[in-house]
Tab-separated table of C-alpha atoms in Angstrom:
chain	number	residue	atom	x	y	z
Q	220	MET	CA	72.356	131.626	104.418
Q	221	ALA	CA	70.252	133.466	101.893
Q	222	ARG	CA	69.157	131.506	98.897
Q	223	ARG	CA	69.977	132.802	95.441
Q	224	LYS	CA	69.144	131.993	91.877
Q	225	VAL	CA	71.487	129.495	90.237
Q	226	THR	CA	73.222	130.668	87.067
Q	227	SER	CA	73.142	128.531	83.926
Q	228	MET	CA	75.447	128.155	80.899
Q	229	ALA	CA	75.022	126.185	77.685
Q	230	ALA	CA	77.025	123.201	76.371
Q	231	PHE	CA	77.646	122.071	72.831
Q	232	GLY	CA	78.580	118.905	70.964
Q	233	VAL	CA	76.277	116.399	72.691
Q	234	VAL	CA	76.047	113.008	71.016
Q	235	VAL	CA	73.259	110.655	72.056
Q	236	LEU	CA	72.564	107.200	70.631
Q	237	ALA	CA	69.654	104.842	71.194
Q	238	ILE	CA	68.991	102.768	74.315
Q	239	ALA	CA	69.758	99.089	74.156
Q	240	VAL	CA	68.077	96.835	76.689
Q	241	ASN	CA	69.695	93.473	77.327
Q	242	PRO	CA	67.873	91.363	79.926
Q	243	VAL	CA	69.990	88.693	81.562
Q	244	ILE	CA	68.718	85.183	80.787
Q	245	PRO	CA	67.711	83.505	84.055
Q	246	VAL	CA	69.631	80.402	85.037
Q	247	VAL	CA	67.806	77.397	86.554
Q	248	PRO	CA	69.806	75.839	89.383
Q	249	LYS	CA	70.487	72.114	88.966
Q	250	ALA	CA	69.103	71.252	92.375
Q	251	GLY	CA	65.707	72.930	91.963
Q	252	LEU	CA	63.227	74.728	89.789
Q	253	ARG	CA	63.611	78.186	91.321
Q	254	HIS	CA	64.878	80.767	88.828
Q	255	ALA	CA	67.652	83.235	89.517
Q	256	PRO	CA	66.445	86.831	89.912
Q	257	ARG	CA	65.963	88.492	86.527
Q	258	THR	CA	67.843	91.693	85.839
Q	259	GLU	CA	67.622	94.206	83.020
Q	260	HIS	CA	70.452	96.234	81.571
Q	261	ALA	CA	70.233	99.530	79.684
Q	262	THR	CA	72.918	101.687	78.126
Q	263	GLN	CA	73.066	104.910	76.139
Q	264	ARG	CA	76.161	106.728	74.982
Q	265	PHE	CA	76.569	110.339	75.996
Q	266	GLU	CA	79.530	112.399	74.806
Q	267	GLY	CA	81.344	109.225	73.820
Q	268	ARG	CA	80.894	107.350	77.115
Q	269	PRO	CA	78.193	104.854	78.125
Q	270	VAL	CA	75.588	105.699	80.731
Q	271	GLU	CA	74.778	102.243	82.097
Q	272	CYS	CA	72.220	100.852	84.541
Q	273	THR	CA	71.300	97.367	85.736
Q	274	SER	CA	68.168	96.728	87.801
Q	275	GLY	CA	66.043	93.951	89.174
Q	276	LYS	CA	62.959	96.146	88.759
Q	277	PRO	CA	61.375	95.982	85.287
Q	278	ARG	CA	61.995	99.033	83.088
Q	279	LEU	CA	63.771	100.943	85.853
Q	280	ALA	CA	67.196	100.676	84.192
Q	281	GLN	CA	65.799	102.103	80.930
Q	282	SER	CA	64.116	104.985	82.709
Q	283	LEU	CA	67.187	105.885	84.775
Q	284	VAL	CA	69.491	105.908	81.752
Q	285	ARG	CA	67.113	108.009	79.682
Q	286	HIS	CA	66.516	110.572	82.412
Q	287	MET	CA	70.177	110.822	83.418
Q	288	VAL	CA	71.109	111.601	79.827
Q	289	ASN	CA	68.282	114.145	79.576
Q	290	SER	CA	69.485	115.882	82.736
Q	291	LEU	CA	73.044	116.160	81.376
Q	292	GLU	CA	72.159	117.540	77.964
Q	293	ARG	CA	73.152	121.152	77.340
Q	294	ARG	CA	75.355	121.193	80.455
Q	295	SER	CA	79.021	122.143	80.112
Q	296	SER	CA	80.024	120.417	83.340
Q	297	ARG	CA	82.177	117.334	83.087
Q	298	VAL	CA	80.318	114.733	85.182
Q	299	SER	CA	80.769	111.293	86.740
Q	300	ILE	CA	77.934	109.329	88.389
Q	301	ALA	CA	77.679	106.192	90.512
Q	302	LEU	CA	74.478	104.841	92.089
Q	303	TYR	CA	73.474	101.740	94.021
Q	304	ASP	CA	70.038	100.784	95.342
Q	305	ARG	CA	69.973	97.600	97.414
Q	306	THR	CA	66.160	97.436	97.494
Q	307	SER	CA	65.650	97.209	93.717
Q	308	ARG	CA	69.071	95.668	93.006
Q	309	THR	CA	69.945	98.664	90.861
Q	310	SER	CA	73.317	100.103	89.946
Q	311	CYS	CA	74.227	102.883	87.510
Q	312	THR	CA	77.503	104.368	86.338
Q	313	TYR	CA	78.729	107.086	84.012
Q	314	ARG	CA	82.452	107.830	83.763
Q	315	ALA	CA	82.686	106.269	87.218
Q	316	ASP	CA	86.430	105.509	87.018
Q	317	VAL	CA	87.569	109.047	86.074
Q	318	HIS	CA	89.716	110.771	88.719
Q	319	TYR	CA	88.838	114.133	90.283
Q	320	ASP	CA	90.343	116.364	92.940
Q	321	SER	CA	88.377	115.300	95.994
Q	322	ALA	CA	87.863	118.682	97.668
Q	323	SER	CA	85.981	118.018	100.930
Q	324	THR	CA	84.514	114.663	99.897
Q	325	VAL	CA	87.755	113.162	101.218
Q	326	LYS	CA	86.694	114.022	104.767
Q	327	PRO	CA	84.641	110.848	105.453
Q	328	ILE	CA	87.788	108.936	104.463
Q	329	VAL	CA	89.799	110.830	107.089
Q	330	LEU	CA	87.135	110.040	109.687
Q	331	GLY	CA	87.136	106.395	108.624
Q	332	ALA	CA	90.909	106.310	109.116
Q	333	LEU	CA	90.555	107.851	112.582
Q	334	LEU	CA	87.978	105.238	113.611
Q	335	LEU	CA	89.998	102.365	112.137
Q	336	ALA	CA	92.995	103.523	114.168
Q	337	LYS	CA	91.228	104.382	117.441
Q	338	GLY	CA	87.673	103.081	117.374
Q	339	THR	CA	84.964	105.245	118.906
Q	340	ASP	CA	86.958	105.745	122.113
Q	341	LEU	CA	88.035	109.193	120.990
Q	342	SER	CA	89.213	112.069	123.126
Q	343	ARG	CA	87.012	115.129	123.552
Q	344	LYS	CA	89.345	117.046	121.226
Q	345	GLU	CA	89.229	114.322	118.555
Q	346	ARG	CA	85.426	114.237	118.677
Q	347	SER	CA	85.278	118.004	118.352
Q	348	LEU	CA	87.636	117.971	115.363
Q	349	ALA	CA	85.672	115.131	113.720
Q	350	ARG	CA	82.418	117.032	114.106
Q	351	GLU	CA	83.870	120.267	112.735
Q	352	MET	CA	85.375	118.355	109.804
Q	353	ILE	CA	82.129	116.658	108.709
Q	354	VAL	CA	79.300	118.869	109.968
Q	355	ASN	CA	80.960	122.233	109.188
Q	356	SER	CA	83.456	121.018	106.533
Q	357	ASP	CA	86.212	122.805	108.421
Q	358	ASN	CA	89.588	122.479	106.687
Q	359	ASP	CA	91.702	123.336	109.731
Q	360	ALA	CA	90.022	120.565	111.724
Q	361	THR	CA	90.646	118.153	108.863
Q	362	TYR	CA	94.340	118.978	108.707
Q	363	ALA	CA	94.629	118.602	112.475
Q	364	LEU	CA	93.290	115.035	112.175
Q	365	TRP	CA	95.337	114.424	109.011
Q	366	ASP	CA	98.529	115.350	110.882
Q	367	LEU	CA	97.488	113.346	113.940
Q	368	LEU	CA	96.940	110.217	111.859
Q	369	GLY	CA	99.745	110.588	109.356
Q	370	ARG	CA	99.620	109.482	105.740
Q	371	ALA	CA	100.292	105.817	106.594
Q	372	ARG	CA	97.155	105.414	108.721
Q	373	ILE	CA	94.962	107.118	106.129
Q	374	GLN	CA	96.407	104.790	103.505
Q	375	ASP	CA	95.698	101.846	105.833
Q	376	PHE	CA	92.012	102.753	105.755
Q	377	LEU	CA	92.010	103.004	101.961
Q	378	ASP	CA	93.638	99.567	101.771
Q	379	GLU	CA	91.252	97.965	104.271
Q	380	ALA	CA	88.211	99.500	102.560
Q	381	GLY	CA	89.360	98.316	99.130
Q	382	LEU	CA	89.643	101.860	97.781
Q	383	GLU	CA	92.563	100.930	95.571
Q	384	ASP	CA	91.992	103.671	92.996
Q	385	THR	CA	91.927	106.534	95.521
Q	386	ASP	CA	95.300	108.316	95.645
Q	387	LEU	CA	96.468	110.620	98.426
Q	388	ASN	CA	98.219	113.772	97.272
Q	389	ASP	CA	102.015	113.405	97.490
Q	390	ALA	CA	102.399	116.908	98.929
Q	391	GLY	CA	99.797	116.231	101.645
Q	392	PHE	CA	97.017	118.489	100.356
Q	393	MET	CA	93.864	116.705	101.460
Q	394	GLY	CA	91.596	118.375	98.870
Q	395	LEU	CA	93.794	117.154	96.020
Q	396	THR	CA	93.319	113.492	96.892
Q	397	GLN	CA	92.307	111.752	93.657
Q	398	ILE	CA	88.919	110.042	93.905
Q	399	THR	CA	86.466	108.332	91.553
Q	400	ALA	CA	82.677	108.114	91.715
Q	401	ARG	CA	82.905	104.313	91.780
Q	402	GLU	CA	85.068	104.285	94.906
Q	403	GLN	CA	83.115	107.013	96.699
Q	404	VAL	CA	79.926	104.998	96.232
Q	405	LYS	CA	81.837	101.948	97.489
Q	406	LEU	CA	82.596	103.964	100.630
Q	407	LEU	CA	78.869	104.691	101.069
Q	408	GLN	CA	78.130	100.981	100.673
Q	409	LEU	CA	80.663	100.212	103.384
Q	410	LEU	CA	79.140	102.778	105.751
Q	411	THR	CA	75.535	101.596	105.226
Q	412	GLY	CA	76.198	97.853	104.947
Q	413	GLU	CA	76.592	95.086	107.507
Q	414	ASP	CA	80.207	94.054	106.898
Q	415	GLU	CA	82.237	94.688	110.062
Q	416	SER	CA	85.628	93.701	108.655
Q	417	VAL	CA	86.689	97.370	108.278
Q	418	LEU	CA	84.529	99.394	110.674
Q	419	SER	CA	82.183	98.136	113.378
Q	420	SER	CA	78.473	98.940	113.322
Q	421	ARG	CA	79.065	101.514	116.057
Q	422	GLU	CA	81.851	103.183	114.072
Q	423	ARG	CA	79.806	103.273	110.879
Q	424	ALA	CA	76.853	104.734	112.766
Q	425	TYR	CA	79.122	107.490	114.096
Q	426	VAL	CA	80.161	108.544	110.583
Q	427	LEU	CA	76.576	108.472	109.319
Q	428	ARG	CA	75.299	110.481	112.277
Q	429	LEU	CA	77.730	113.306	111.546
Q	430	MET	CA	76.796	113.218	107.841
Q	431	ARG	CA	73.114	113.496	108.846
Q	432	GLU	CA	73.916	116.609	110.872
Q	433	VAL	CA	75.760	118.521	108.127
Q	434	GLN	CA	74.856	122.195	108.427
Q	435	ASP	CA	71.875	123.361	106.410
Q	436	ASP	CA	73.703	125.511	103.851
Q	437	GLN	CA	75.795	122.476	102.840
Q	438	ARG	CA	72.881	120.087	102.266
Q	439	TRP	CA	72.659	120.796	98.540
Q	440	GLY	CA	73.489	118.479	95.662
Q	441	THR	CA	72.577	114.794	95.754
Q	442	PRO	CA	69.876	115.219	98.453
Q	443	ALA	CA	67.835	117.337	96.000
Q	444	GLY	CA	64.608	115.477	95.280
Q	445	ALA	CA	65.166	112.703	97.842
Q	446	PRO	CA	61.994	111.197	99.370
Q	447	SER	CA	60.631	113.505	102.045
Q	448	ASP	CA	60.496	110.720	104.649
Q	449	ALA	CA	64.040	109.472	103.968
Q	450	VAL	CA	67.068	109.853	106.227
Q	451	VAL	CA	69.740	111.700	104.247
Q	452	GLN	CA	73.450	111.527	105.020
Q	453	VAL	CA	75.485	113.909	102.856
Q	454	LYS	CA	79.001	115.230	102.312
Q	455	ASN	CA	79.812	117.762	99.620
Q	456	GLY	CA	82.964	119.348	98.283
Q	457	TRP	CA	83.817	122.419	96.209
Q	458	LEU	CA	87.187	123.654	95.029
Q	459	GLN	CA	88.432	126.268	92.557
Q	460	ARG	CA	91.833	125.577	91.020
Q	461	SER	CA	94.508	127.007	88.725
Q	462	GLU	CA	94.095	130.650	89.647
Q	463	ASP	CA	97.843	131.114	88.978
Q	464	GLY	CA	97.910	129.643	85.478
Q	465	VAL	CA	96.743	127.011	83.044
Q	466	ARG	CA	97.665	123.428	83.938
Q	467	SER	CA	95.620	121.454	81.458
Q	468	SER	CA	92.646	121.800	79.147
Q	469	TRP	CA	90.374	120.651	81.997
Q	470	ASP	CA	91.998	122.689	84.747
Q	471	ARG	CA	91.732	126.423	84.009
Q	472	GLY	CA	90.463	128.040	87.182
Q	473	ASP	CA	87.191	126.124	86.984
Q	474	TRP	CA	85.230	124.727	89.890
Q	475	LYS	CA	85.229	121.127	91.064
Q	476	VAL	CA	81.841	120.587	92.720
Q	477	HIS	CA	80.954	117.190	94.202
Q	478	SER	CA	78.178	115.609	96.253
Q	479	MET	CA	77.649	112.180	97.848
Q	480	SER	CA	74.636	110.941	99.823
Q	481	ALA	CA	73.447	107.796	101.529
Q	482	ILE	CA	69.629	107.593	101.583
Q	483	THR	CA	68.281	105.326	104.328
Q	484	GLY	CA	65.323	104.892	106.649
Q	485	SER	CA	61.892	103.361	106.033
Q	486	SER	CA	62.251	101.249	102.867
Q	487	TYR	CA	65.216	103.215	101.452
Q	488	ASP	CA	68.721	101.870	101.088
Q	489	TYR	CA	70.643	103.569	98.313
Q	490	GLY	CA	73.605	105.827	97.687
Q	491	LEU	CA	74.450	108.386	95.025
Q	492	VAL	CA	77.717	110.084	94.088
Q	493	ILE	CA	77.984	112.860	91.472
Q	494	LEU	CA	81.355	114.478	90.758
Q	495	THR	CA	81.733	117.490	88.445
Q	496	GLU	CA	84.395	119.781	87.032
Q	497	ASN	CA	84.698	122.190	84.105
Q	498	ASN	CA	82.212	124.469	85.878
Q	499	ARG	CA	83.469	127.647	84.235
Q	500	VAL	CA	83.445	131.221	85.488
Q	501	PRO	CA	82.741	133.504	82.517
Q	502	GLU	CA	85.185	136.378	82.092
Q	503	GLY	CA	84.230	139.243	84.341
Q	504	ALA	CA	81.713	137.191	86.346
Q	505	SER	CA	81.795	136.489	90.079
Q	506	PRO	CA	83.615	133.252	91.025
Q	507	GLU	CA	80.369	132.132	92.645
Q	508	VAL	CA	78.862	131.563	89.195
Q	509	GLY	CA	81.045	128.488	88.542
Q	510	CYS	CA	80.192	126.952	91.899
Q	511	ASP	CA	76.480	127.581	91.359
Q	512	TYR	CA	76.639	125.988	87.942
Q	513	GLY	CA	78.163	122.792	89.303
Q	514	MET	CA	75.542	122.616	92.041
Q	515	GLU	CA	72.737	122.988	89.511
Q	516	THR	CA	74.209	120.268	87.296
Q	517	ILE	CA	74.371	117.857	90.247
Q	518	GLU	CA	70.825	118.632	91.343
Q	519	ARG	CA	69.391	118.141	87.839
Q	520	VAL	CA	70.821	114.609	87.808
Q	521	ALA	CA	69.903	113.859	91.420
Q	522	LYS	CA	66.261	114.901	91.008
Q	523	ALA	CA	65.888	112.664	87.961
Q	524	ILE	CA	67.344	109.675	89.822
Q	525	HIS	CA	65.288	110.116	92.999
Q	526	ARG	CA	62.126	110.548	90.936
Q	527	ASP	CA	62.738	107.292	89.044
Q	528	LEU	CA	63.591	105.297	92.159
Q	529	HIS	CA	60.671	106.588	94.269
Q	530	PRO	CA	58.189	108.584	92.147
Q	531	ALA	CA	55.419	108.589	94.745
Q	532	GLU	CA	57.660	109.936	97.523
Q	533	THR	CA	59.582	112.589	95.583
Q	534	PRO	CA	58.759	116.096	96.897
Q	535	GLU	CA	58.847	119.425	95.175
Q	536	VAL	CA	62.481	120.502	95.199
Q	537	ARG	CA	63.713	123.895	96.319
Q	538	ARG	CA	66.553	125.598	94.514
Q	539	ALA	CA	70.064	125.103	95.820
Q	540	SER	CA	71.653	127.525	98.244
Q	541	ARG	CA	75.279	128.256	97.513
Q	542	PRO	CA	77.868	127.253	100.145
Q	543	LEU	CA	80.336	129.711	101.541
Q	544	VAL	CA	82.934	130.266	98.836
Q	545	SER	CA	86.306	128.964	99.975
Q	546	THR	CA	89.210	127.239	98.311
Q	547	ALA	CA	90.172	123.885	99.810
Q	548	ARG	CA	93.863	123.322	100.228
C-alpha cells in the first residue's frame, strides 16, 4: 500500500501540572540484610487525569511521564495508555480504565477463546479463519469463529483470563465489545508470560506467531519506534461510528483507532496498548483524515515510550501508512 502524509489537527485546553517523584522506601526483611528492590513513582496531570509511571530503573518513570505528556499536547484525540516492561519493572497508565469500542483489537480475545475451547488441535478451516482474522484482520472470518464459539465460550475466556472489565456487545457486534487499555495490556502479559493456567505455552505461541505475521500495511501504531532488533507482535483496530446521527458528545462520526503490541526477543519483554477516539473528520474532508490523525497520535506516544525504554536501539521511524478504510461491524 502506498504511504501517504498523515494529516494533523490542533487541540485546545491542555492543563499540565508539575511532576512529583515519590520513591518507595525500601523495606529490610527481618530474616536478613538484603533490601527490597527500590522503585520510583512519577505522576503528572494531563487534561484532569494523572499520567503515572512506576519503575525500578532510576529516573525512567520521570522521563516516561514527561515525554508521554509532551507527545499528547496539542492533540485532539482522546487517549488511554497502558505499558508494562518486565525487564526494568516499569508500568505506566493514563486513563487506563476508560472503555472504548474495541474495533479489531477484540480479535486476539476471539482467538484466545478458540484455543481455550479446542487447544491447538484445530481443523484446517479453523486455522485458516484464525489466520485471516489476525493476519489480515478479516471481519467475516472473525464472525465465523464468533458464531462457531458462541458468546458463552468467549465469555469463558474473559473470565479465565481475568478480563472482568471487558464487556461483549449485547447485540453480538464484535467491534463494539467494550475494552480498556488496562485489560488489553493484561492480555499481552498473559500471552507473553509463563502462567499456563489459561493457555498453554504452545497456545500462547500460536497467538503471538499470528500477531508477528500481521500484514505490512497494518503494522502501524505501537510498533513505531520499537528497537530494530526486537520481535514485534501487533494487532490494531479502526472503526468509524455514528454516521447516522449523534449519540453522545464523544461519538459523532469520529474514528476509534487503537494499537497493541508485545515487544519481545533479545533483552526485550514489554507490552504497550494505546486506545484513541475523538479523531475528527473536518467538514468536507475525506474520512481517511480522521483515521490518519488517530494513527499519528498513537505513533507520537509510542515513539516517545520506545525511545525512553531503549534509547540506544531506537531506529529512525518512518511515517505511518494508512490501513484500508473499512467500518468494523
